[in-house]
Each structure stands twice: as structure tokens, then as C-alpha cells.
CSV table of C-alpha atoms in Angstrom, one decimal:
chain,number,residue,atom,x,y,z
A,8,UNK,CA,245.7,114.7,10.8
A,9,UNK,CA,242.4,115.7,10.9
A,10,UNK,CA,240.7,116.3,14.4
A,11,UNK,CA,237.4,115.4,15.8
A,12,UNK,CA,234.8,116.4,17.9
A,13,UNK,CA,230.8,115.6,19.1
A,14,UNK,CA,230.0,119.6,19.6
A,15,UNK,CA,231.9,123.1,19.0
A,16,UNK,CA,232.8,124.9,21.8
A,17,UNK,CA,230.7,127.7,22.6
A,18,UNK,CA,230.4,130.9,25.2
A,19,UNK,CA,227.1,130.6,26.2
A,20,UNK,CA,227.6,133.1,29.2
A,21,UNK,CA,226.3,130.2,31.7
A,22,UNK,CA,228.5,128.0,33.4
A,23,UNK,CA,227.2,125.2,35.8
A,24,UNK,CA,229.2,124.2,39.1
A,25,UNK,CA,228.5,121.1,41.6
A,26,UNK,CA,230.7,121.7,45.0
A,27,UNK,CA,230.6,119.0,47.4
A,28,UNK,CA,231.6,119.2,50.8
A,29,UNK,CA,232.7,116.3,53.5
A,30,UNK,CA,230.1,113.7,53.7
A,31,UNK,CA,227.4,114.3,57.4
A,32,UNK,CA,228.3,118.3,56.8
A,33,UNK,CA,225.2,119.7,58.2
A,34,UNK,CA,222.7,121.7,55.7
A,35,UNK,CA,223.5,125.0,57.4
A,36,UNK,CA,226.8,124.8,57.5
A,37,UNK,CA,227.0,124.0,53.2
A,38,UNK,CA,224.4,126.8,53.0
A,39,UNK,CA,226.7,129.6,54.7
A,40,UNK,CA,229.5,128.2,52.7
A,41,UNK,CA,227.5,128.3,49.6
A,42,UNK,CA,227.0,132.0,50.4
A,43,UNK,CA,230.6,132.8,50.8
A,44,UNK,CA,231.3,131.2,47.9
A,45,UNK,CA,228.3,133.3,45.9
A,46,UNK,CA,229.9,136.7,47.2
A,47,UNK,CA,233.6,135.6,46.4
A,48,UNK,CA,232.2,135.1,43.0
A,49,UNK,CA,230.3,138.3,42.5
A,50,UNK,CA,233.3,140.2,44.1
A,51,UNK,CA,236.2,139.2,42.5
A,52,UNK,CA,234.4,138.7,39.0
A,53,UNK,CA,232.9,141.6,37.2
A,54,UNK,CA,232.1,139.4,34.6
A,55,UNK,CA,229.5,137.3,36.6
A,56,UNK,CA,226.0,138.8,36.7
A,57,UNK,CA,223.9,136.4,38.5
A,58,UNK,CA,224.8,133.8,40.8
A,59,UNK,CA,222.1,131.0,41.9
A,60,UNK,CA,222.7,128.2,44.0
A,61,UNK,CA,220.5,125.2,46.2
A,62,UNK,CA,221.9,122.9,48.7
A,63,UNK,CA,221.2,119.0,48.5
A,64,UNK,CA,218.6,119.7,45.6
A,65,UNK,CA,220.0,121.0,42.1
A,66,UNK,CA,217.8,123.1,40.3
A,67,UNK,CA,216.3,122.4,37.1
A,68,UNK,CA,218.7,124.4,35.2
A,69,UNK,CA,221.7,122.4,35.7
A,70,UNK,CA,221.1,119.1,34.0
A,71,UNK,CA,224.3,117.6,34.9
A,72,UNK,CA,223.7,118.3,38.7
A,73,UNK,CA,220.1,117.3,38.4
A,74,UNK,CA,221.3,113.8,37.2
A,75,UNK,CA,223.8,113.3,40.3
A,76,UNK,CA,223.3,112.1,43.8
A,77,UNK,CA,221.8,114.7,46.2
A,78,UNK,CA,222.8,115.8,49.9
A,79,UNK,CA,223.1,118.0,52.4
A,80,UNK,CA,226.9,118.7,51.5
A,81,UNK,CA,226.1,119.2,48.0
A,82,UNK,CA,225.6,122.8,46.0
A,83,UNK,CA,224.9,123.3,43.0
A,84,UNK,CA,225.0,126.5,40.9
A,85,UNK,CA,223.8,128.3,38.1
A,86,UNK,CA,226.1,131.3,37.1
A,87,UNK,CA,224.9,134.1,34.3
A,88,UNK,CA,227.5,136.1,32.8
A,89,UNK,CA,227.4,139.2,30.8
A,90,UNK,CA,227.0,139.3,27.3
A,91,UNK,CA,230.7,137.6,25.6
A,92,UNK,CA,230.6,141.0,23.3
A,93,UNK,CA,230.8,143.2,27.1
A,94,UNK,CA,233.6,141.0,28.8
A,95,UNK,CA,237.1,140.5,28.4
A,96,UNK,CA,237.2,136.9,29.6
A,97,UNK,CA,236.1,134.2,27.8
A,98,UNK,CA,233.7,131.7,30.0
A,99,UNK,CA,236.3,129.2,29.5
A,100,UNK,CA,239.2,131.9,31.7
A,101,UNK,CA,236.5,132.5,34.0
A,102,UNK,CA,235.8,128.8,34.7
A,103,UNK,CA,239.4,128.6,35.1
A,104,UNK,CA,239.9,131.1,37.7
A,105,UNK,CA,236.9,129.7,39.5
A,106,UNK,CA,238.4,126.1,39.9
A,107,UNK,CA,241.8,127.6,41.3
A,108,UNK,CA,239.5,129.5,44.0
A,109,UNK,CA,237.9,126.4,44.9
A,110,UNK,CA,241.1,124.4,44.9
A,111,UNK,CA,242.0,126.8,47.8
A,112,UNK,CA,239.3,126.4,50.0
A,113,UNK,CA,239.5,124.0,52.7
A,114,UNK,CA,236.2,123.6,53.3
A,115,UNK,CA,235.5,122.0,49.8
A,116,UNK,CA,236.4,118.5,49.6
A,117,UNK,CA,235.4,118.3,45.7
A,118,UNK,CA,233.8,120.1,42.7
A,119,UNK,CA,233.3,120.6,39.1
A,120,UNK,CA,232.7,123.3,36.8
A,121,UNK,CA,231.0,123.0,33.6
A,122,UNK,CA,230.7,125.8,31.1
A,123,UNK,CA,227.8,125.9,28.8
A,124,UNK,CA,225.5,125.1,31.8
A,125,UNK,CA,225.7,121.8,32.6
A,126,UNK,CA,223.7,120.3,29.1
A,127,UNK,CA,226.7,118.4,28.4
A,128,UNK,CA,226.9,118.6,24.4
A,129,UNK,CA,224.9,120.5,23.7
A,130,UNK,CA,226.6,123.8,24.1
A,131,UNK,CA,230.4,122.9,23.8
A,132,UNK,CA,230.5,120.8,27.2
A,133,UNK,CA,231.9,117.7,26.2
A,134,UNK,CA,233.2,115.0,28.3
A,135,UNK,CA,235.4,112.1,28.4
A,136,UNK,CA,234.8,109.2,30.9
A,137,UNK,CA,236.4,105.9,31.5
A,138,UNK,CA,234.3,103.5,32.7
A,139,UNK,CA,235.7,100.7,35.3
A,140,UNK,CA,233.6,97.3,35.4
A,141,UNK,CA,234.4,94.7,38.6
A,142,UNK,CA,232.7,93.2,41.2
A,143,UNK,CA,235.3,93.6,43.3
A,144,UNK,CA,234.5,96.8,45.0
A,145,UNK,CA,237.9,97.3,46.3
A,146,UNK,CA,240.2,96.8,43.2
A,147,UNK,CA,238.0,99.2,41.2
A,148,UNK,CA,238.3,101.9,43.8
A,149,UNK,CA,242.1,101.2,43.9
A,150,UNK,CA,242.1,101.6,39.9
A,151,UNK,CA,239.8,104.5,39.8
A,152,UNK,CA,242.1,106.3,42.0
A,153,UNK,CA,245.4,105.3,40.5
A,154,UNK,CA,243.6,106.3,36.7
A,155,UNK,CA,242.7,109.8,38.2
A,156,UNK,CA,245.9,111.3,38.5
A,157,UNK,CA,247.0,110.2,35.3
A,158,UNK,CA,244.5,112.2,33.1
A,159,UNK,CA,244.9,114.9,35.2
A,160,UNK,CA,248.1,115.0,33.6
A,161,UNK,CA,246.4,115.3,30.0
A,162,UNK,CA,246.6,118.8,28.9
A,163,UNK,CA,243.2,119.8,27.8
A,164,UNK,CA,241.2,117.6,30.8
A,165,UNK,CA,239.6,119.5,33.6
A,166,UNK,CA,237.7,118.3,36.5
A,167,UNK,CA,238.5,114.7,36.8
A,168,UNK,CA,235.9,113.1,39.2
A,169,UNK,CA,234.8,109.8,40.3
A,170,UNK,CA,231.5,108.7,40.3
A,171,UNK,CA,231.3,106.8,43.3
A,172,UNK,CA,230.5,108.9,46.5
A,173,UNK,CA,232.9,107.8,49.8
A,174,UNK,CA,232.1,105.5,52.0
A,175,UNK,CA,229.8,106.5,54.9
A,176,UNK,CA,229.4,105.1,58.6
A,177,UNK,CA,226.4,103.0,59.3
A,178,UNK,CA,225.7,100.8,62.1
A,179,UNK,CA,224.6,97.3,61.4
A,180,UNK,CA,222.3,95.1,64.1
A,181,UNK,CA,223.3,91.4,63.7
A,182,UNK,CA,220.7,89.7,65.6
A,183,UNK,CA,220.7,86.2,66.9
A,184,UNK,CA,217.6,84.1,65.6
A,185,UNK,CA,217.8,82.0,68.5
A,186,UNK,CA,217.8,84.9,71.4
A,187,UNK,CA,214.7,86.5,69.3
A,188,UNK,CA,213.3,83.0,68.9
A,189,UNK,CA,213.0,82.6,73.1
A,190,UNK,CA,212.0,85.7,73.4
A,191,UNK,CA,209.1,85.7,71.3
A,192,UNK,CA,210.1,87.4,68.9
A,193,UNK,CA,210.8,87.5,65.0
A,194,UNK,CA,213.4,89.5,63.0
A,195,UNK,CA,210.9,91.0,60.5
A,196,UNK,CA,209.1,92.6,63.6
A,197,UNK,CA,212.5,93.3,65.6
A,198,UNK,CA,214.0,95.2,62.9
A,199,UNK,CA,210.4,97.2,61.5
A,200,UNK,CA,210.1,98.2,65.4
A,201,UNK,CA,214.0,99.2,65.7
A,202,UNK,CA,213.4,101.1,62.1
A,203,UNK,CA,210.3,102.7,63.3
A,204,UNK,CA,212.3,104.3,66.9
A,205,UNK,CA,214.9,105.8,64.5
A,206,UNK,CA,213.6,106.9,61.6
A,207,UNK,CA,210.1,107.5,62.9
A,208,UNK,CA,206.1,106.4,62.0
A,209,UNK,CA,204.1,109.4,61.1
A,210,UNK,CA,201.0,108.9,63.2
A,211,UNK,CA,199.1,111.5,62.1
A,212,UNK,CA,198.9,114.2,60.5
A,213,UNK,CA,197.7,118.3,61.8
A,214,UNK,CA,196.2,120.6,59.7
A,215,UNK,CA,196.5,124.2,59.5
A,216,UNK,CA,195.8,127.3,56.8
A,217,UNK,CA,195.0,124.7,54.4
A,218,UNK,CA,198.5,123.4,55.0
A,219,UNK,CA,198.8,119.8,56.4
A,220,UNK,CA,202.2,118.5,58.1
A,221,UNK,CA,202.9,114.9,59.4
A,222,UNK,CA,203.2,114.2,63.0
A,223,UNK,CA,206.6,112.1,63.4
A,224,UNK,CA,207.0,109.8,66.5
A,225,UNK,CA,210.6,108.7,67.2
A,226,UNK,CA,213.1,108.6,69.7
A,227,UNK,CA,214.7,112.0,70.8
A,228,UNK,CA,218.3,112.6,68.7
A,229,UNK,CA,219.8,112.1,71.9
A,230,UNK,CA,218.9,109.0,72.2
A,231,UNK,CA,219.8,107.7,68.6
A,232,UNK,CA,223.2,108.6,68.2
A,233,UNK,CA,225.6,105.7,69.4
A,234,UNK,CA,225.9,102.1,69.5
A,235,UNK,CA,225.2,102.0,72.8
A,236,UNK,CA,222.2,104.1,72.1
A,237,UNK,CA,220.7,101.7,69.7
A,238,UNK,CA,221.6,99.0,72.0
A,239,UNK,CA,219.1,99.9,74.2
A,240,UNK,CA,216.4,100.4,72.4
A,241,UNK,CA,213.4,98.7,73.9
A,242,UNK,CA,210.9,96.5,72.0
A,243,UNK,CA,208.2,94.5,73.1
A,244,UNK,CA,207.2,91.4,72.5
A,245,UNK,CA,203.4,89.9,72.3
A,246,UNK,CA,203.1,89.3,75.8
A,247,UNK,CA,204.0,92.9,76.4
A,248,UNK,CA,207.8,92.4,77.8
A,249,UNK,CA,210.3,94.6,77.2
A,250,UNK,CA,213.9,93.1,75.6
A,251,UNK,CA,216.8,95.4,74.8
A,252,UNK,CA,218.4,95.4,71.6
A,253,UNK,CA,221.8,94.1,73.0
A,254,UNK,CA,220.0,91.2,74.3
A,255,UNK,CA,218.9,90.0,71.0
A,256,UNK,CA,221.7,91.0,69.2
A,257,UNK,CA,224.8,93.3,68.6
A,258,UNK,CA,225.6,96.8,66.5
A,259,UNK,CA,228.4,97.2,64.2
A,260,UNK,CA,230.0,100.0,63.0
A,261,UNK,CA,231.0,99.5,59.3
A,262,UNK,CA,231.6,101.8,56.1
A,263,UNK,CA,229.6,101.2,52.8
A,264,UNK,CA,228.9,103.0,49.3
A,265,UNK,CA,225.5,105.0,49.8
A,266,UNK,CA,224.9,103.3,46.8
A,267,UNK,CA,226.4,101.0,43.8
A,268,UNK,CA,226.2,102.3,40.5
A,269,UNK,CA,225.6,99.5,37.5
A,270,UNK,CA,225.3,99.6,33.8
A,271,UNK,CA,224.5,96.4,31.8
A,272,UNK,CA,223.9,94.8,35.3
A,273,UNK,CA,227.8,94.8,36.0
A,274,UNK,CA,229.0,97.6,39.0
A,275,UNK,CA,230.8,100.5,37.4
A,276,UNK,CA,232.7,103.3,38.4
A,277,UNK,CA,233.2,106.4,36.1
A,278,UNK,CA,236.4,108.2,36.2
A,279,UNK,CA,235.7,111.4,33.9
A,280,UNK,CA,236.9,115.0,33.0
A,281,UNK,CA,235.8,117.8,31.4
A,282,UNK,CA,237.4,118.8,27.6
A,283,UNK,CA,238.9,122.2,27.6
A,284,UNK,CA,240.0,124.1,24.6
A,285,UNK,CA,241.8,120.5,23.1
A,286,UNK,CA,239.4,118.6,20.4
A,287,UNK,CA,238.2,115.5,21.2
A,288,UNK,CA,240.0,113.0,19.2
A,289,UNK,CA,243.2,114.7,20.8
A,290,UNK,CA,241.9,113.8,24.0
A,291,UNK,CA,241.2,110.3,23.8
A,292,UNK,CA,244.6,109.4,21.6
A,293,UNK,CA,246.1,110.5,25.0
A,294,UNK,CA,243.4,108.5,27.5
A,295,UNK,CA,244.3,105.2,25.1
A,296,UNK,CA,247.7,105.5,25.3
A,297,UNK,CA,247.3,106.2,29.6
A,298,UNK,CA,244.9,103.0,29.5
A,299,UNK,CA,247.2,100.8,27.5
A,300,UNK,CA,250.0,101.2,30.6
A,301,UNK,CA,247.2,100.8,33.3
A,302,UNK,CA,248.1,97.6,35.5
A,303,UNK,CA,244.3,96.5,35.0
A,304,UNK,CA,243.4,93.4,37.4
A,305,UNK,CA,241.8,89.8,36.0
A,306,UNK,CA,237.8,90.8,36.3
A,307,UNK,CA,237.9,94.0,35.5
A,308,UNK,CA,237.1,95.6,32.3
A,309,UNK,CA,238.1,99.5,30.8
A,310,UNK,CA,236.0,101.3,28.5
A,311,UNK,CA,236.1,104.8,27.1
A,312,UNK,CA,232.8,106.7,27.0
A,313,UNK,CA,231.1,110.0,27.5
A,314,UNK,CA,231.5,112.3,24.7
A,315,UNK,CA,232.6,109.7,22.0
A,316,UNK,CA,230.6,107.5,22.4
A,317,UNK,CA,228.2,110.4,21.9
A,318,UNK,CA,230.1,111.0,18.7
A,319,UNK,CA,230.2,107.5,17.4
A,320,UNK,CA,226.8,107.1,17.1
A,321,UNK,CA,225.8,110.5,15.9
A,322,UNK,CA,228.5,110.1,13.1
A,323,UNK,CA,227.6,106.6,12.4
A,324,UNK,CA,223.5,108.3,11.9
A,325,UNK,CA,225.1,110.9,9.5
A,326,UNK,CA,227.4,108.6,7.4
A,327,UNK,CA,224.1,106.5,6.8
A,328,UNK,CA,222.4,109.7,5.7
A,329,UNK,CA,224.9,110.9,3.8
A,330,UNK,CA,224.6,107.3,1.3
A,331,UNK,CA,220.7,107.5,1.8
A,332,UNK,CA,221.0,111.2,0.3
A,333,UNK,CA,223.3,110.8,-2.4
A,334,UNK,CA,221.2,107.7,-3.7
A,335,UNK,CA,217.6,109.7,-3.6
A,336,UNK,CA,219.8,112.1,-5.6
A,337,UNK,CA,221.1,109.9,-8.3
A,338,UNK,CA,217.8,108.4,-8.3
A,339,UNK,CA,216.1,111.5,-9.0
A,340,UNK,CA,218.4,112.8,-12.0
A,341,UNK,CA,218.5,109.6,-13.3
A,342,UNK,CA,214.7,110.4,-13.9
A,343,UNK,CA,215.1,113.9,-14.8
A,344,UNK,CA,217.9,113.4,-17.6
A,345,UNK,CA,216.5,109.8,-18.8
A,346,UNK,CA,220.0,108.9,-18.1
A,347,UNK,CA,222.1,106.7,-15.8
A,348,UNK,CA,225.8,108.6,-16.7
A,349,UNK,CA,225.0,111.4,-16.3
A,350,UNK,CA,223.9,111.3,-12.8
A,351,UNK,CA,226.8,109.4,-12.1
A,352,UNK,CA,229.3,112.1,-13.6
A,353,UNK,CA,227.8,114.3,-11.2
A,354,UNK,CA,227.6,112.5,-8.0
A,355,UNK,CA,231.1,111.2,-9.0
A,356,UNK,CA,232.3,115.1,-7.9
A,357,UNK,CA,230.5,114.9,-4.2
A,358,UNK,CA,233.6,112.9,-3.3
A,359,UNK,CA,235.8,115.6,-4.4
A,360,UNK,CA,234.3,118.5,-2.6
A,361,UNK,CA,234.6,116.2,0.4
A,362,UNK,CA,238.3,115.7,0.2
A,363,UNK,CA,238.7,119.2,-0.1
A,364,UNK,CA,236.6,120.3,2.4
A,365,UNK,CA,238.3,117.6,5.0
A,366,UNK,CA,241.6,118.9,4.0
A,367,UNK,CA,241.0,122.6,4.7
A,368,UNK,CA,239.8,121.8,8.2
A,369,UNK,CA,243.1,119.6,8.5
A,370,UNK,CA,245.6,122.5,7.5
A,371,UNK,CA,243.7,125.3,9.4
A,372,UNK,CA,243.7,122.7,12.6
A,373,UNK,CA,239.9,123.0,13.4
A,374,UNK,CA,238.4,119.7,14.4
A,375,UNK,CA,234.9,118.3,12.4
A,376,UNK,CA,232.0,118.2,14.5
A,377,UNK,CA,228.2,117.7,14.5
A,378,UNK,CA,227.4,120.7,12.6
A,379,UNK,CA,230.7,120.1,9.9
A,380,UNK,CA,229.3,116.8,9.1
A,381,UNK,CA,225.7,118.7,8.7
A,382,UNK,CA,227.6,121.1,6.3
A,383,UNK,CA,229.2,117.7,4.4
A,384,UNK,CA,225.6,116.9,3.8
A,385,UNK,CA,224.5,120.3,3.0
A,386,UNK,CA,228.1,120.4,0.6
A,387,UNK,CA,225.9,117.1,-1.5
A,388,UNK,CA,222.9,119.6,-2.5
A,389,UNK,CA,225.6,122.3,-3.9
A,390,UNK,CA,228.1,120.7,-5.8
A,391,UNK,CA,225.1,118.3,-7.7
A,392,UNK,CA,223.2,121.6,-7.9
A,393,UNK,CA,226.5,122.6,-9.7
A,394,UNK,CA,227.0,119.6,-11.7
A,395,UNK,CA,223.3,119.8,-13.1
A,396,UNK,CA,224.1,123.1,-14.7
A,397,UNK,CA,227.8,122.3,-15.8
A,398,UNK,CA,225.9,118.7,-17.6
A,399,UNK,CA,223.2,121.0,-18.9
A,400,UNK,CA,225.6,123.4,-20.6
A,401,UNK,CA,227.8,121.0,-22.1
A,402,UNK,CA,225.2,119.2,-23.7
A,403,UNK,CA,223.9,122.7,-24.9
A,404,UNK,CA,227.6,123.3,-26.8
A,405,UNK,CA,227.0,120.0,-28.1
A,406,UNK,CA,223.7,120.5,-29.6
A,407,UNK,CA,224.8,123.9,-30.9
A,408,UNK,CA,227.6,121.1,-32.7
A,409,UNK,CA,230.9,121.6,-30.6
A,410,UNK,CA,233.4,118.8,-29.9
A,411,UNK,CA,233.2,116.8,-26.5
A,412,UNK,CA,236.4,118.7,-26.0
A,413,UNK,CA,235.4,122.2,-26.5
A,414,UNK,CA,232.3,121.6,-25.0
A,415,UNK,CA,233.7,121.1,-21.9
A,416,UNK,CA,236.2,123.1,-21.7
């Protein structure tokens, strides 16, 4: 069986990581543990030669990371190795050994490690996702998580993740129109004023060295922390009177998604994994057959995506060039012999070449990628550029008054 693929795997000598720690870890604390982690690295792997990293910003060298969500828990790093040609370990062993030292931190609640940097696709870092439509918040969340154990158990599938980020606390002020209504009040000006108290109104701004900085004016951190803290927040009304927030109203503590990720205006969640030394095609034979025994609930739809879909199109693009080219050939040597067998003799052999290149990559187990179906295209040019000398010197024997036969032979 032949196998497939979007791009061939490649050692680059740069591998991209995103670790994520709990959600409300504090910036300092994910920056020391980014430097422990940077030091584990460049002690216990010779083969790593610089080691970059930024906390709740990725840098613009990770393309992956720079696409994700950004926090205070979140690091992302750029590792260098040495040259492939002065290492033992190939970047795909040393991504390997990476994830098992991450898997044994405690401190890490999730990661991913991407060799080839991060540009997934373009150097060898292919992808396969599973995308989960539904309203329902709670039955995608529930599918995600039962579909995420499952392809970890496909050999060749690293790094399964889920796109949506946990829930995080918030409190929520339900105010009472009525309350606000007696007390001069209106909910557009309660909740700018309780807005402004919390997260602050820059009232001016102070200048120094050419260097300006906003002047923030909000309630101490002590004062902003609880419910009970928010509940006594004071705004006043237009007559200048002073009404509590607890008299108006009431705080709630509840969980929600930072945010809801959609595609096509439907919500989505992304289950997806890295490919690891397993071709693609491979891959998603075994994420079918996993979907196929997925109980999936009424409302909800499962797609696969990422790296095939990738492939899809791209091969769909070169199929359509492939036709486009071998007619602009036949057209052309249709002009150039005055002849419309000939040319078709000769673009009657492209076929052939095909079928023999396709069944050398089946026997020797490679899979066809991007740049094999560039090389099909590229095979068109060489077996006509064959054929037009093979036509030419048979019709030379024949002129010179050989049989059809002997001429071709």
C-alpha cells in the first residue's frame, strides 16, 4: 500500500516547545521554572547549543506558540542544536527525551514539543487534529477528553493536546435593576464605576527621559481580592451618596472558558498530536478507525484536520497541474511534429513512468509527499523529453526505408 504524507521529515536542528503551567501561577514563579528547565536542558544534553525562552509572550520564532493563547503560566522556547552531521541523536531522540523530563516535573501541568521549530509543515512538523463541533460546552469537553487517551494509544502520535484552556474563577455581580433604580442609579454606570475600582482609569500620564508611563488609579490589591471585597465597593450616585455593592446586588463565584474558540461560527474544540516517525496516511487509517467507535452525542459533529487537510488541498492543486501540464505538452508537439499521434504515443508513456515510480516508493515503504508529487511533475518533462527522441529516431529508420518493426526495435 502506498503511504502518504503533506511534508518529509526533516532535522532542522531547531525544535520548538510550549510548557504551560497551572492557570493564576504567578510570572515569577513560571520564569524561575523556565530557568530550571533551560539548565536541565543545557546539562543533560550536549546536543543542545542554545536555549531561548519568554514567559506569557512567544517569540517570533515559534510560529506555533505565537498563534496560541498567552499568559503568565505559559513558556515558550526556542532550542538550537548542533549541526545533525556533529551529534549522535537525531532531533526527533532528543525531543523524545525532553517530553519524558517534562512528564516528570510536577510543576508542569502541560506541554508540547515540536521539532522543526514550530512552522508546522514546513520542515517535517506535521499534525493531526480532530476537530469537535457542539454547542454544548459540556458534552464536547466530556468527548475531547474521552478522544485524548485514545490517540495517545496510536503509535506514531505525540503530544496530544486540547485546544481549549481550563476553566478559570471569576466573580460575577448580579445586580438588581430595582435596588439601582431607587438608588439613583443605572447598571451601565454601576458596572463602568465597579470596572474602573478594579482594573483601574489611567488618569494621567508622567514623563521622564523621554519615556512616558500611565498613572493607574484603583483600589489597593488588598482590597480587590474576595467577594466580600467587591462587595463593598463604594459608588456614588448623582446626588453624591455612597451605596455599597452588596446593596445593589450580589457576587458570584463561577468558572468559565477564558475564551470560546469557533470555526464556521459553530464552537470547536481541537484534540491534536504531533506525527512522529509514522507517515501520515498511517496515522489517520488509525484516528478513523478510533473515531468510528467514539460514542459521539446528537449535536455534535467530528472532523479530521490539521495536516491532511493540508495535504488534500495541496495534492488536489498538483493533480490539476499535472493535467494542465501534460496538455500544454501535447499541445505543443502536436505543433512541432504537425501531428496529433505522435504526441499522443508519447504522452501515452507519462502514465507508465508514474506507475513505476508509485510502485518503487510502495516496495521501499517511503511515503509520497509534497516534494514526490513535484518530482511526478518534474518525471512529465523527462520521459516526453525521451519520447521526442525515441519518435524522432524511428521515423529516421524509416526514412532511411526500414520496416515499422525494425525501426522500432
Amino acid at each position: 500500500t502506498l503511504k502518504t504524507e503533506f511534508m518529509p521529515a526533516s532535522d532542522n536542528n531547531d525544535i520548538a516547545m510550549t510548557v504551560e503551567m497551572p492557570t493564576g501561577t504567578r510570572m515569577e514563579l513560571a520564569r524561575e521554572t523556565g530557568h530550571k528547565i533551560a539548565q536541565m536542558m543545557e546539562k543533560q544534553h550536549p546536543e543542545v547549543e542554545i536555549v531561548s525562552f519568554a514567559v506569557g509572550q512567544a517569540s517570533d520564532d515559534n510560529a506555533w506558540a505565537a498563534m496560541q493563547d498567552n499568559g503568565s503560566n505559559i513558556l515558550s522556547y526556542n532550542i538550537r542544536l548542533t549541526e545533525a552531521k556533529n551529534r549522535k541523536k537525531s532531533i526527533y531522540d532528543v525531543s523524545d527525551e525532553l517530553r519524558t523530563e517534562l512528564a516528570a516535573m510536577p510543576e508542569v501541568h502541560r506541554f508540547r514539543v515540536m521539532p522543526g521549530g514550530g512552522d508546522m509543515g514546513m520542515t517535517g512538523g506535521s499534525n493531526v487534529a480532530v476537530e469537535i463541533y457542539g454547542y454544548d460546552l459540556t458534552e464536547t469537553d466530556k468527548l475531547a477528553a474521552d478522544l485524548k487517551p485514545k490517540l495517545e494509544a496510536i503509535a506514531g502520535l505525540r503530544d496530544i493536546t486540547i485546544s481549549r484552556k481550563d476553566y478559570r474563577m471569576e466573580y460575577n455581580i448580579v445586580f438588581d435593576r430595582e435596588k439601582l433604580s431607587l438608588n439613583g442609579l443605572n447598571m451601565a454606570t454601576t458596572a463602568n464605576a465597579v470596572r474602573n475600582r478594579i482594573n483601574g482609569l489611567i488618569m494621567s500620564r508622567y514623563r521622564e527621559d523621554g519615556e512616558e508611563y500611565n498613572i493607574r488609579v484603583r483600589y489597593d490589591e488588598q482590597y480587590r481580592q474576595s467577594i466580600e471585597d467587591i462587595e463593598n465597593i463604594m459608588i456614588y450616585n448623582p446626588m453624591g451618596v455612597g451605596i455599597r455593592v452588596r446593596d445593589v446586588g450580589r457576587v458570584e463565584e463561577n468558572s468559565s472558558l477564558p475564551q470560546i474558540d469557533r470555526k464556521d461560527r459553530q464552537r470547536i474544540v481541537t484534540v491534536q498530536g504531533t506525527i512522529y516517525k509514522r507517515a501520515l496516511s498511517e496515522i489517520v487509517k488509525d484516528v478513523n478507525a478510533t473515531l468510528a467507535s467514539l460514542d459521539v452525542p446528537p449535536g455534535v459533529q467530528v472532523e479530521i484536520s490539521g495536516s491532511l487537510e493540508e495535504q488534500q488541498e495541496s495534492f488536489s492543486q498538483l493533480g490539476l497541474l499535472l493535467m494542465i501540464v501534460s496538455l500544454l505538452v501535447y499541445i505543443v508537439l502536436a505543433s512541432q511534429f504537425e501531428s496529433l499521434t505522435y504526441p499522443f504515443i508519447i504522452i501515452l508513456t507519462v502514465p507508465f513512468a508514474f506507475i513505476g515510480s508509485l510502485l518503487l516508493l510502495s516496495i521501499t515503504g517511503e511515503p509520497l509527499g509534497i516534494m514526490g508529487f513535484v518530482g511526478l511533475i518534474m518525471l512529465v518533462g523527462m520521459v516526453v523529453k525521451n519520447g521526442i527522441v525515441l519518435i524522432d529516431y524511428i521515423n529516421l529508420n524509416r526514412e532511411r526505408g526500414m520496416s515499422i518493426i525494425t525501426a522500432v526495435v
